[in-house]
Amino acid sequence: MSFSSDEVNFLVFRYLQESGFLHSAYVFGIESHISQSNLNGALVPPAALLTILQKGLLYTEVEWSVGEDGEMARPIEGLSLIDAVMPELKPLKPTVKTEPGKPGVDSNTTAASTKTEIKIEPGTANATGAGAGGAGAGGAATKSGTTTTGNGTTPTTTTNSSNSNNNNNNASDNSEVDSSATSTVSGNSGNAPGAAPGAGASGAGAANSSTAAAGTDGAANKKMEASSTANANATSTDDAASSTSTNGNSSSNASSVEQPTSGVTPGAGGNPADAASAGAAQAAKSTSGGAGTAAGAGGAGGATRATTGSSNNNNCPASAQSAVPSSTTSGTSAAGGGGGGAGGGGSAGGGGGTAGAGGGGSTSVVEAMDIDQSIEIPESKARVLRGHESEVFICAWNPSRDLLASGSGDSTARIWDMSDANANSNQLVLRHCIQKGGAEVPSNKDVTSLDWNCDGSLLATGSYDGYARIWKTDGRLASTLGQHKGPIFALKWNKCGNYILSAGVDKTTIIWDASTGQCTQQFAFHSAPALDVDWQSNQSFASCSTDQRIHVCRLGMNEPIKTFRGHTNEVNAIKWCPQGQLLASCSDDMTLKIWSMTRDRCCHDLQAHSKEIYTIKWSPTGPGTNNPNTNLILASASFDSTVRLWDVERGSCIHTLTKHTEPVYSVAFSPDGKHLASGSFDKCVHIWSTQTGQLVHSYKGTGGIFEVCWNSKGTKVGASASDGSVFVLDLRKF
């Protein structure tokens, strides 16, 4: 008999997922390098860990029941797990059946445990990215804040089965596994004091593995892979290829044909169980290199699926909690990671109230969001798009047409026709494949970045398979760009549309010739994975990395033309202002910095957030924009559950937007700059007035929000979520 640490780690990882501790599972998957193991998760049945524990208990009971003479001396029933791991101690409360002539025991001794049922409900099998062929090491676009949750005993635990990213292996329905010991679900999963180790560091006690494959959370965050696979070569040596599935129209480029499908679910919301079966709802961009602690073990922010929702009563079966509002959590699943409860009774940042978490299963409640019913977006104004089979990390509107592109952990990108004339919202499925053994096979890697060119004629996608691809609007593959040695974290067109810029885990950034698909120049200046890039002009750009540095480079130059130093932790995102004069950066060091090419030190060091800042966006206002008479402002989104609006000239915070109750992963300005959309893992998309800071519209989806974006007319907001859904909010006539 033999087993490896990889196998143990995977079973624990799968157990955390099935139990609803998705944030904790995500963090554990990163620290133990689950993504690099060779295990085929599709072959592992649901409740595997509990099954092997049950068998171990039965063996221990038999072992303890046999006397020195080999006779069945003391039949023992109801042995607990804790007793079983302490061989020097006798069971605390065994039920011993006395045989004739054998010494008896106290008749008051009672059985110590009850049976635990793990029911796999029909149609609720998770499609997580933990299995074989998973989508890249935890590429989700997130990190998470510190989570501390209480312990609670759940007599009946309803657990979703976890499948691989292939989503073709559904767990058998209604399979029950009875354990002879009480199941105690500990809320202290993934808790860590302070921030986790930075890039390249693994958590203490987590066993390392090898080879990149199964993805825990996919990818919008780029950071996870940066931490767990800093130098891993996750790229197949075979040439990449891709196939496109269109709605009834066969593509000439090795495309497979799918039947027309609208993928639309009328209205919003819906039964969370439907969302659970639609795709992976892993801890949303949960951990990444620097700040890797659990952002809430299935609490208020949609980290849990419908059948594993938390409630104020930690004695209730988890399956009964799907209707609990996301703003309410139990002591067992107090949401951390910003606003949902930090440590032992910390103040809920931006959410109001406290959501502490103590031992012993004490109950704490996050104060409900104070949202006026009149500003809630009705279901009639929301179109929910179904089709993705895993979490959707990214979405972006075509600049000239109402086409919405989305990228997912199911190794596909999709183009949705959201024009008013198309009521069915038909989708084109862009399958990311690689050539292997002379045949096209799915890459099984997350699509983590995508961007439209300036006129909307081409879509570029970046994947954890190490390839960038260029697609036409009809779904045909135009070219495949292969030069990176590992996952791609960011990808952007320049304004002219002749170059594409990409950043990857291989520490390099590459400028590609969009017309030929060839590498024009590769820049290898960072000492750690590059996380984000942004064009300053058509030939110069900035890049940031987990090495805490920001380099400004120009095509044709062999050295950076400028290097900014000042951040004390990995730099998550960078953005040039509309005029290209100021560069904003945000970091795990909880600061937002403004840089100028004329200065070596930052112009402003903005310190107001209490947790890591995940992303930033400039308003499309000020000189040189379509809104020249409106002041330029900068928005920052943080794991402290708040969004802040900044006056960059004065270096002051104008508004603090505090309605979210979980980490905020995306913000986007409307084209006129008058409104800001924000998306959080509390499943909510909020629309704010940038002038007053007031919440004007709100919509709650069915999964944690990874990305929000406005269409070019400013009439629709698109959003992508952790449950595989994409939805579009029509803000006209509001």
XYZ file of C-alpha atoms in Angstrom:
734
model
C 0.000 0.000 0.000
C 1.288 3.449 -0.864
C -0.089 6.917 -1.379
C 1.388 10.292 -2.167
C 0.949 13.733 -0.689
C -0.583 14.764 -3.998
C -3.359 12.241 -3.512
C -4.022 13.312 0.058
C -4.056 16.975 -0.905
C -6.426 16.330 -3.768
C -8.907 14.444 -1.579
C -8.857 17.238 0.988
C -9.254 19.793 -1.788
C -12.225 17.921 -3.226
C -13.805 17.550 0.221
C -13.591 21.311 0.815
C -15.261 21.953 -2.524
C -18.026 19.438 -1.943
C -18.669 20.832 1.523
C -19.118 24.350 0.199
C -15.848 25.773 1.507
C -14.965 27.033 -1.953
C -12.738 29.910 -0.922
C -10.812 27.644 1.409
C -10.574 24.989 -1.291
C -9.202 27.571 -3.658
C -6.520 28.728 -1.258
C -5.590 25.173 -0.346
C -5.380 24.255 -4.016
C -2.903 27.056 -4.616
C -0.699 26.350 -1.631
C -0.583 22.612 -2.255
C -0.070 23.020 -6.027
C -3.081 20.911 -6.915
C -2.942 22.340 -10.400
C 0.411 20.712 -11.008
C -0.530 17.184 -10.043
C -1.043 14.390 -12.530
C -4.228 13.160 -10.913
C -7.255 12.644 -13.113
C -9.954 14.266 -11.007
C -12.663 13.020 -13.325
C -12.080 9.509 -12.043
C -12.423 10.416 -8.377
C -15.977 9.792 -7.142
C -17.872 12.207 -4.916
C -17.299 11.999 -1.168
C -14.059 10.080 -1.743
C -12.402 11.378 1.407
C -15.392 10.517 3.572
C -15.572 7.078 2.011
C -11.964 6.269 2.831
C -12.383 7.693 6.334
C -15.418 5.511 6.840
C -13.475 2.442 5.777
C -10.639 3.435 8.069
C -13.028 3.758 10.992
C -14.515 0.354 10.297
C -11.036 -1.169 10.212
C -10.106 0.571 13.458
C -13.284 -0.644 15.113
C -12.471 -4.199 14.112
C -8.860 -3.812 15.250
C -9.898 -2.497 18.642
C -12.551 -5.166 19.035
C -10.141 -8.078 18.675
C -8.455 -9.281 21.841
C -4.860 -10.427 22.234
C -5.971 -13.994 21.672
C -7.500 -13.130 18.329
C -11.047 -13.509 19.593
C -13.761 -10.878 19.166
C -13.501 -9.581 22.702
C -15.001 -6.081 22.648
C -17.224 -5.276 19.700
C -17.099 -1.503 19.358
C -19.600 0.663 17.526
C -19.766 4.365 16.947
C -16.038 5.059 17.089
C -15.317 8.731 16.435
C -12.596 10.039 14.171
C -10.820 11.775 17.034
C -10.751 8.600 19.099
C -9.502 6.632 16.132
C -6.426 8.811 15.673
C -5.427 8.508 19.329
C -4.450 4.848 19.643
C -3.233 5.291 23.198
C -6.708 6.263 24.310
C -9.773 4.134 24.485
C -12.942 5.383 22.846
C -14.598 7.940 25.042
C -18.109 6.641 24.578
C -18.027 3.272 22.865
C -21.008 0.996 22.789
C -19.503 -2.267 23.970
C -21.469 -5.465 23.644
C -20.515 -7.713 26.542
C -20.038 -11.348 25.754
C -20.737 -14.097 28.327
C -17.843 -14.495 30.686
C -16.278 -11.208 29.646
C -16.095 -8.175 31.927
C -18.812 -5.687 31.131
C -18.866 -1.947 31.014
C -20.978 0.732 32.554
C -24.493 0.475 31.270
C -24.688 4.247 31.099
C -22.169 4.353 28.280
C -23.861 5.621 25.151
C -22.987 5.807 21.534
C -20.987 8.861 20.738
C -22.111 9.628 17.272
C -24.860 9.691 14.765
C -24.865 8.838 11.117
C -24.070 11.443 8.574
C -25.699 11.383 5.193
C -24.038 12.916 2.205
C -26.674 13.268 -0.436
C -25.863 14.062 -3.994
C -28.973 15.819 -5.200
C -30.014 15.235 -8.813
C -28.777 17.911 -11.135
C -26.634 19.697 -8.597
C -23.243 18.236 -9.332
C -20.551 20.867 -9.267
C -18.410 21.391 -12.295
C -15.328 22.609 -10.562
C -11.955 23.146 -12.062
C -10.223 20.722 -9.780
C -10.252 17.672 -11.964
C -8.013 16.472 -14.669
C -7.472 18.746 -17.535
C -8.522 21.520 -15.259
C -8.023 24.999 -16.326
C -4.671 26.025 -15.132
C -3.459 26.528 -11.644
C -5.957 28.591 -9.821
C -5.927 31.254 -12.395
C -8.893 32.978 -11.031
C -8.635 36.600 -10.935
C -8.725 36.894 -7.332
C -7.100 36.770 -4.121
C -8.837 36.773 -0.859
C -8.887 38.415 2.468
C -8.309 36.743 5.792
C -11.133 34.492 6.855
C -11.902 33.225 10.295
C -14.996 31.196 10.858
C -16.507 29.314 13.718
C -16.909 25.629 14.119
C -20.323 24.120 13.823
C -21.565 20.569 13.788
C -23.825 19.815 10.891
C -25.775 16.603 11.408
C -26.755 16.368 7.759
C -24.408 17.746 5.182
C -25.637 18.110 1.637
C -22.634 18.017 -0.607
C -22.323 18.739 -4.284
C -20.223 16.310 -6.232
C -17.199 17.871 -7.871
C -16.372 17.227 -11.486
C -13.436 18.100 -13.656
C -13.416 21.081 -15.948
C -14.475 18.792 -18.727
C -17.872 18.708 -17.086
C -18.685 15.454 -18.775
C -18.607 13.274 -15.728
C -21.682 13.870 -13.659
C -21.859 12.273 -10.289
C -24.491 9.632 -9.827
C -27.674 11.001 -8.372
C -28.920 10.244 -4.896
C -25.838 8.362 -3.826
C -25.639 8.250 -0.053
C -22.620 7.563 2.077
C -23.318 6.864 5.731
C -20.559 7.336 8.230
C -20.585 5.857 11.665
C -19.116 8.987 13.122
C -20.568 12.425 13.546
C -19.515 14.800 10.815
C -18.119 17.966 12.283
C -17.693 20.619 9.658
C -15.042 23.032 10.753
C -15.365 26.599 9.658
C -11.702 27.209 10.239
C -10.742 26.242 6.730
C -8.136 28.259 4.962
C -7.689 30.670 7.843
C -4.365 32.329 8.103
C -3.139 35.237 10.192
C -2.283 37.964 7.773
C -1.225 37.568 4.196
C 0.030 34.338 2.749
C 3.505 33.981 1.249
C 4.208 35.881 -1.927
C 4.810 34.582 -5.382
C 6.543 31.294 -5.576
C 5.943 30.473 -1.930
C 3.765 27.657 -0.792
C 1.900 27.523 2.471
C 3.363 25.636 5.386
C 2.358 22.030 5.439
C 1.039 22.002 1.901
C 2.677 19.343 -0.175
C 4.110 20.377 -3.498
C 3.314 18.516 -6.664
C 4.358 18.603 -10.309
C 3.016 19.393 -13.799
C 0.402 22.007 -14.540
C -3.056 20.706 -15.274
C -6.123 20.976 -13.130
C -7.241 24.481 -12.350
C -8.843 25.371 -9.143
C -10.405 28.632 -9.924
C -9.561 29.425 -13.366
C -8.037 32.633 -14.135
C -9.167 36.053 -14.089
C -6.654 36.752 -11.515
C -3.424 35.785 -13.062
C -1.984 36.032 -9.610
C -2.592 32.583 -8.478
C -0.577 31.032 -11.170
C 2.072 33.579 -10.467
C 2.362 32.286 -6.939
C 1.985 28.587 -7.467
C 3.622 28.069 -10.835
C 6.146 30.835 -11.063
C 8.441 29.013 -13.412
C 6.273 26.125 -14.448
C 6.119 25.350 -18.125
C 2.452 24.796 -18.636
C 2.547 24.999 -22.396
C 2.050 21.987 -24.583
C 4.852 21.380 -27.032
C 2.332 20.698 -29.733
C 1.085 23.403 -32.028
C -2.078 25.057 -30.875
C -5.235 24.957 -32.876
C -8.795 25.855 -32.201
C -12.245 24.997 -33.338
C -15.377 27.045 -33.435
C -18.905 25.927 -32.797
C -21.480 28.147 -34.402
C -25.217 28.106 -34.305
C -25.906 25.818 -37.192
C -23.187 27.151 -39.469
C -20.134 25.007 -39.957
C -16.838 26.842 -39.897
C -14.231 25.984 -42.461
C -11.438 26.151 -39.902
C -11.649 22.729 -38.272
C -14.842 23.803 -36.601
C -17.411 21.600 -35.047
C -21.079 22.445 -35.416
C -23.516 22.911 -32.601
C -27.246 23.349 -32.757
C -28.511 26.925 -32.430
C -28.917 27.856 -28.841
C -29.889 31.027 -27.184
C -28.533 30.209 -23.776
C -30.922 32.736 -22.309
C -32.665 32.302 -19.025
C -35.562 34.784 -18.863
C -35.160 37.241 -16.067
C -32.510 37.290 -13.436
C -31.937 35.499 -10.238
C -33.718 32.215 -10.634
C -33.183 29.112 -8.630
C -29.617 29.008 -7.343
C -29.697 25.263 -7.851
C -29.886 25.895 -11.568
C -26.763 27.955 -11.323
C -25.070 25.246 -9.365
C -25.567 22.752 -12.136
C -24.538 25.201 -14.814
C -20.861 25.379 -14.043
C -18.147 25.823 -11.512
C -18.794 28.259 -8.737
C -15.429 28.201 -7.167
C -14.115 30.830 -4.900
C -14.125 33.658 -7.222
C -10.893 35.109 -8.086
C -9.924 34.079 -4.692
C -6.272 33.970 -3.742
C -3.286 34.936 -5.573
C 0.313 34.971 -4.810
C 0.521 37.583 -2.209
C -2.619 37.686 -0.227
C -3.710 34.178 -0.196
C -6.129 33.508 2.549
C -9.645 32.274 2.284
C -12.130 34.973 1.445
C -14.985 33.335 3.182
C -15.786 29.668 3.359
C -19.026 29.737 1.529
C -20.528 32.764 3.151
C -22.246 35.852 1.963
C -20.536 36.342 -1.317
C -21.749 33.516 -3.401
C -18.788 31.294 -2.800
C -21.195 28.552 -1.973
C -23.551 26.885 -4.342
C -27.254 26.648 -3.840
C -27.120 23.450 -1.873
C -24.381 24.609 0.442
C -25.596 28.039 1.447
C -25.100 29.178 4.998
C -27.687 30.446 7.436
C -28.022 31.898 10.863
C -28.803 28.472 12.246
C -25.794 26.224 12.081
C -27.872 23.269 13.160
C -29.934 23.296 9.992
C -29.088 21.005 7.084
C -27.053 22.901 4.555
C -29.458 21.863 1.826
C -32.168 23.978 3.380
C -30.249 27.196 3.122
C -30.366 28.037 -0.556
C -32.846 30.811 0.021
C -30.822 32.600 2.674
C -29.924 36.152 1.610
C -26.302 36.599 0.733
C -25.943 39.316 3.309
C -26.573 36.871 6.130
C -24.038 34.334 7.231
C -23.619 31.910 10.057
C -20.810 31.436 12.499
C -19.945 28.361 10.518
C -19.480 30.236 7.279
C -18.806 33.824 8.187
C -17.576 35.537 5.084
C -14.146 36.993 5.394
C -12.137 38.564 2.660
C -13.454 42.028 3.037
C -16.602 43.083 4.768
C -17.839 39.637 5.606
C -16.056 39.274 8.862
C -12.422 39.501 9.662
C -11.001 37.279 12.334
C -12.712 37.316 15.678
C -15.450 39.822 15.285
C -13.688 42.268 13.038
C -15.627 45.115 11.583
C -17.276 44.271 8.312
C -15.615 46.656 5.906
C -18.196 48.551 3.967
C -20.958 46.143 4.765
C -21.971 47.534 8.088
C -22.161 45.636 11.321
C -19.709 43.000 12.384
C -19.239 39.522 11.139
C -16.802 38.085 13.564
C -16.166 34.453 13.837
C -15.415 32.683 17.002
C -15.016 29.104 17.917
C -17.884 27.043 19.110
C -20.216 27.898 16.278
C -21.321 31.284 17.534
C -23.639 33.066 15.135
C -22.757 36.427 13.614
C -24.723 38.340 11.025
C -23.559 40.712 8.345
C -25.915 43.617 8.279
C -28.203 43.445 5.269
C -27.409 45.755 2.381
C -29.309 48.995 2.695
C -30.658 49.112 -0.827
C -33.838 50.908 -1.710
C -36.270 48.540 -3.406
C -36.932 51.170 -6.038
C -33.373 50.971 -7.372
C -33.292 47.213 -7.793
C -33.137 46.296 -11.452
C -36.204 44.178 -12.282
C -35.844 40.756 -13.820
C -37.456 42.035 -16.983
C -34.401 44.233 -17.514
C -31.888 41.415 -17.088
C -30.987 38.735 -19.622
C -29.171 35.770 -18.140
C -27.033 33.865 -20.642
C -26.367 30.190 -20.026
C -23.907 28.060 -21.926
C -20.558 28.135 -20.176
C -19.805 25.003 -18.210
C -17.497 26.607 -15.677
C -16.866 29.967 -14.056
C -16.692 32.951 -16.406
C -13.732 35.144 -15.576
C -13.869 37.876 -18.159
C -16.293 39.654 -20.457
C -15.985 42.589 -22.857
C -18.284 44.445 -25.247
C -17.499 44.898 -28.908
C -16.769 48.627 -29.407
C -19.020 48.986 -32.445
C -21.784 46.387 -32.026
C -23.767 44.869 -29.188
C -21.676 41.714 -29.142
C -20.539 40.539 -25.723
C -17.503 38.263 -25.491
C -16.859 36.059 -22.461
C -14.012 33.793 -21.370
C -14.376 30.812 -19.061
C -12.712 27.995 -17.210
C -14.390 25.575 -19.620
C -11.616 26.398 -22.150
C -13.986 28.356 -24.374
C -14.708 31.945 -25.211
C -18.164 32.875 -26.425
C -19.587 35.721 -28.448
C -23.168 36.629 -27.547
C -25.325 38.681 -29.900
C -27.118 41.093 -27.574
C -28.581 43.373 -30.222
C -32.201 44.354 -29.759
C -33.070 42.632 -33.025
C -31.816 39.312 -31.684
C -34.133 38.288 -28.878
C -32.546 34.831 -28.578
C -29.021 36.066 -27.860
C -27.358 33.428 -30.028
C -23.858 32.439 -29.016
C -20.737 31.489 -30.940
C -18.566 29.003 -29.068
C -14.847 29.536 -29.577
C -13.220 26.302 -28.472
C -9.576 26.553 -27.482
C -7.899 23.400 -28.712
C -4.378 22.130 -29.196
C -2.907 19.671 -31.665
C -1.984 16.436 -29.952
C -1.136 13.231 -31.730
C -2.323 14.639 -35.025
C -5.775 15.471 -33.671
C -7.446 18.476 -32.144
C -8.182 18.093 -28.457
C -9.560 20.626 -25.959
C -6.803 22.453 -24.136
C -8.723 22.155 -20.859
C -7.206 25.447 -19.797
C -8.929 28.614 -18.655
C -9.542 31.491 -21.007
C -8.457 34.302 -18.734
C -8.157 37.398 -20.882
C -9.793 38.810 -23.974
C -9.900 42.126 -25.792
C -11.540 43.534 -28.926
C -9.548 45.545 -31.431
C -10.461 49.193 -32.018
C -13.063 48.626 -34.746
C -14.519 45.447 -33.249
C -13.586 43.233 -36.203
C -11.267 40.936 -34.234
C -11.250 39.397 -30.778
C -8.019 38.341 -29.070
C -8.041 35.768 -26.264
C -5.360 34.632 -23.844
C -5.386 31.202 -22.242
C -3.644 29.208 -19.589
C -2.494 26.854 -22.321
C 0.134 29.486 -23.156
C -1.373 30.569 -26.469
C -3.015 33.772 -27.574
C -5.560 33.544 -30.364
C -7.212 35.991 -32.730
C -10.815 35.351 -33.780
C -13.160 36.916 -36.269
C -16.638 38.003 -35.244
C -18.152 34.998 -37.041
C -16.241 32.697 -34.705
C -13.487 31.653 -37.106
C -9.934 31.402 -35.818
C -7.709 33.910 -37.615
C -4.345 33.083 -36.040
C -2.657 31.443 -33.078
C 0.160 33.185 -31.241
C 2.593 30.814 -29.570
C 5.682 32.101 -27.802
C 4.902 32.228 -24.087
C 6.119 29.331 -21.969
C 3.181 29.126 -19.628
C -0.180 30.743 -18.883
C -1.049 34.164 -20.254
C -2.365 36.583 -17.630
C -3.156 39.714 -19.639
C -3.660 40.646 -23.265
C -4.485 43.973 -24.955
C -4.665 45.540 -28.411
C -3.045 48.891 -29.059
C -5.216 51.733 -30.305
C -4.218 51.328 -33.940
C -5.015 47.637 -33.893
C -1.747 46.512 -35.459
C -0.132 45.110 -32.298
C -1.232 42.876 -29.416
C 0.515 42.975 -26.050
C 0.541 39.991 -23.679
C 1.965 39.141 -20.245
C 2.614 35.711 -18.810
C 3.828 33.547 -15.994
C 7.138 33.136 -17.840
C 8.062 36.654 -16.589
C 7.940 38.112 -20.095
C 5.774 40.463 -22.093
C 5.412 40.120 -25.857
C 4.350 42.478 -28.640
C 2.704 40.534 -31.474
C 2.126 41.579 -35.053
C -1.628 41.150 -35.358
C -1.535 40.720 -39.143
C 0.979 37.870 -39.156
C 0.606 36.419 -35.666
C 4.376 36.571 -35.211
C 6.272 37.740 -32.155
C 7.648 41.207 -32.893
C 9.581 41.621 -29.655
C 9.751 39.810 -26.333
C 10.685 41.714 -23.169
C 12.243 39.762 -20.297
C 12.860 42.434 -17.687
C 10.774 41.151 -14.794
C 12.197 38.698 -12.275
C 8.807 37.144 -11.538
C 5.530 36.525 -13.408
C 4.098 39.549 -15.213
C 0.532 40.196 -14.101
C -0.757 43.115 -16.152
C 0.106 45.322 -19.120
C -1.289 48.536 -20.552
C -0.428 50.523 -23.676
C 0.703 54.107 -23.233
C 0.910 54.753 -26.959
C 0.867 52.560 -30.046
C 4.468 51.480 -29.429
C 5.125 51.954 -25.703
C 3.569 50.209 -22.725
C 3.880 49.500 -19.011
C 3.989 46.129 -17.276
C 3.735 45.088 -13.631
C 4.718 41.942 -11.803
C 4.835 40.032 -8.578
C 8.420 41.320 -8.346
C 6.898 44.646 -7.163
C 8.335 46.509 -10.149
C 6.712 48.459 -12.970
C 8.601 48.737 -16.263
C 7.799 51.112 -19.106
C 9.050 49.701 -22.406
C 9.052 50.721 -26.044
C 9.101 48.654 -29.195
C 12.640 48.464 -30.548
C 14.287 49.296 -27.228
C 16.293 46.592 -25.473
C 15.966 48.109 -22.004
C 13.047 49.650 -20.109
C 12.802 53.381 -20.678
C 11.554 53.784 -17.116
C 11.277 51.597 -14.016
C 9.072 52.508 -11.076
C 9.876 51.159 -7.614
C 7.911 51.801 -4.468
C 5.364 49.067 -3.933
C 6.200 46.639 -1.137
C 4.119 43.751 -2.435
C 3.099 42.404 -5.804
C 1.496 44.869 -8.191
C -1.883 43.643 -9.338
C -2.911 46.107 -12.033
C -1.698 49.176 -13.903
C -3.610 51.683 -16.035
C -2.544 54.749 -18.012
C -4.806 57.776 -17.805
C -6.647 58.705 -21.037
C -3.943 61.222 -21.933
C -1.137 58.714 -21.339
C 0.642 61.018 -18.903
C -0.098 59.398 -15.548
C 0.164 55.730 -14.660
C -1.883 54.302 -11.789
C -0.931 51.080 -10.025
C -2.495 49.039 -7.236
C -0.956 46.405 -5.057
C -1.292 43.841 -2.330
C 0.438 46.404 -0.122
C -3.007 48.098 0.047
C -1.783 51.249 -1.673
C -2.693 53.009 -4.879
C 0.132 54.946 -6.505
C 0.205 57.503 -9.294
C 3.365 57.755 -11.404
C 4.661 60.223 -13.992
C 7.333 59.686 -16.631
C 8.947 62.917 -15.479
C 9.513 61.670 -11.924
C 11.269 58.708 -10.381
C 9.050 58.565 -7.313
C 5.294 58.383 -7.283
C 3.280 61.589 -7.497
C 0.687 60.286 -5.046
C 0.758 57.416 -2.589
C -2.908 56.894 -1.763
C -3.470 54.867 1.382
C -7.063 54.379 2.452
C -8.041 50.800 1.690
C -7.690 48.323 4.534
C -7.017 45.300 2.335
C -5.439 44.430 -0.993
C -6.470 46.514 -3.988
C -7.368 44.272 -6.873
C -8.105 46.569 -9.780
C -8.279 50.201 -10.860
C -9.949 52.163 -13.688
C -9.675 55.734 -14.983
C -12.789 57.639 -15.947
C -13.171 58.485 -19.664
C -13.189 62.190 -18.781
C -10.918 65.207 -18.876
C -8.832 66.780 -21.668
C -8.488 64.710 -24.810
C -11.571 62.573 -24.125
C -15.179 62.687 -25.289
C -16.031 64.320 -21.958
C -13.444 67.122 -21.711
C -15.427 69.262 -19.292
C -15.683 66.593 -16.617
C -12.920 66.110 -14.076
C -10.704 63.048 -14.346
C -11.204 60.553 -11.513
C -9.774 57.158 -10.633
C -11.682 54.205 -9.169
C -10.106 51.487 -7.037
C -11.678 48.180 -5.982
C -10.465 46.296 -2.945
C -10.873 43.153 -0.912
C -12.072 45.373 1.906
C -15.424 45.305 0.040
C -15.276 48.970 -0.871
C -14.782 51.026 -4.002
C -13.128 54.413 -3.750
C -13.235 57.331 -6.175
C -10.186 59.586 -6.205
C -9.422 63.130 -7.281
C -5.997 62.487 -8.724
C -4.915 66.133 -8.928
C -5.450 66.653 -5.204
C -4.648 63.096 -4.208
C -7.817 62.839 -2.160
C -10.683 60.384 -1.906
C -13.925 61.839 -3.228
C -16.337 59.016 -2.391
C -16.187 55.687 -0.609
C -18.772 53.252 -1.947
C -19.678 50.779 0.770
C -22.734 48.709 -0.216
C -20.830 45.552 -1.159
C -20.328 42.880 1.496
C -17.540 40.858 -0.136
C -14.369 41.643 -2.097
C -14.887 43.767 -5.194
C -13.166 42.398 -8.283
C -14.223 44.714 -11.064
C -15.226 48.305 -11.719
C -16.116 50.030 -14.991
C -17.079 53.585 -15.903
C -19.943 54.359 -18.248
C -18.841 56.007 -21.512
C -19.974 59.430 -20.277
C -18.223 58.961 -16.934
C -21.374 59.709 -14.965
C -21.836 56.204 -13.604
C -19.637 53.443 -12.261
C -20.510 49.743 -12.246
C -18.967 47.490 -9.624
C -19.050 43.710 -9.293
C -18.361 41.753 -6.137
C -18.355 38.205 -4.908
C -21.483 39.069 -2.964
C -23.171 38.336 -6.338
C -24.224 41.972 -6.732
C -23.652 44.462 -9.502
C -24.093 48.012 -8.262
C -24.426 51.117 -10.422
C -23.241 54.310 -8.723
C -23.399 58.002 -9.498
C -19.822 59.239 -9.776
C -20.933 62.759 -8.911
C -22.787 62.004 -5.685
C -21.430 58.574 -4.763
C -24.989 57.335 -4.360
C -26.154 53.876 -5.371
C -28.639 54.291 -8.208
C -29.195 50.743 -9.490
C -28.541 47.283 -8.117
C -28.915 43.740 -9.327
C -28.162 40.453 -7.609
C -27.095 37.518 -9.764
C -26.562 33.863 -8.974
C -22.789 33.784 -8.624
C -19.855 35.872 -7.503
C -19.094 38.613 -10.017
C -15.732 38.493 -11.760
C -16.127 41.243 -14.345
C -18.429 44.122 -15.263
C -18.355 46.168 -18.468
C -20.429 48.812 -20.304
C -21.414 48.730 -23.950
C -20.283 51.591 -26.158
C -23.642 53.378 -25.918
C -23.726 53.251 -22.140
C -27.123 51.556 -22.148
C -26.162 48.037 -21.073
C -23.907 46.497 -18.459
C -22.512 43.008 -18.936
C -21.263 40.835 -16.096
C -19.679 37.400 -15.748
C -20.011 35.167 -12.709
C -18.560 32.239 -10.827
C -21.534 29.959 -11.485
C -20.981 29.996 -15.249
C -23.579 32.643 -15.951
C -23.236 35.807 -17.987
C -25.919 38.456 -17.722
C -26.744 41.759 -19.345
C -28.565 44.587 -17.565
C -30.555 46.958 -19.759
C -30.423 50.365 -18.091
C -32.623 52.168 -20.574
C -35.844 53.729 -19.280
C -34.525 53.801 -15.747
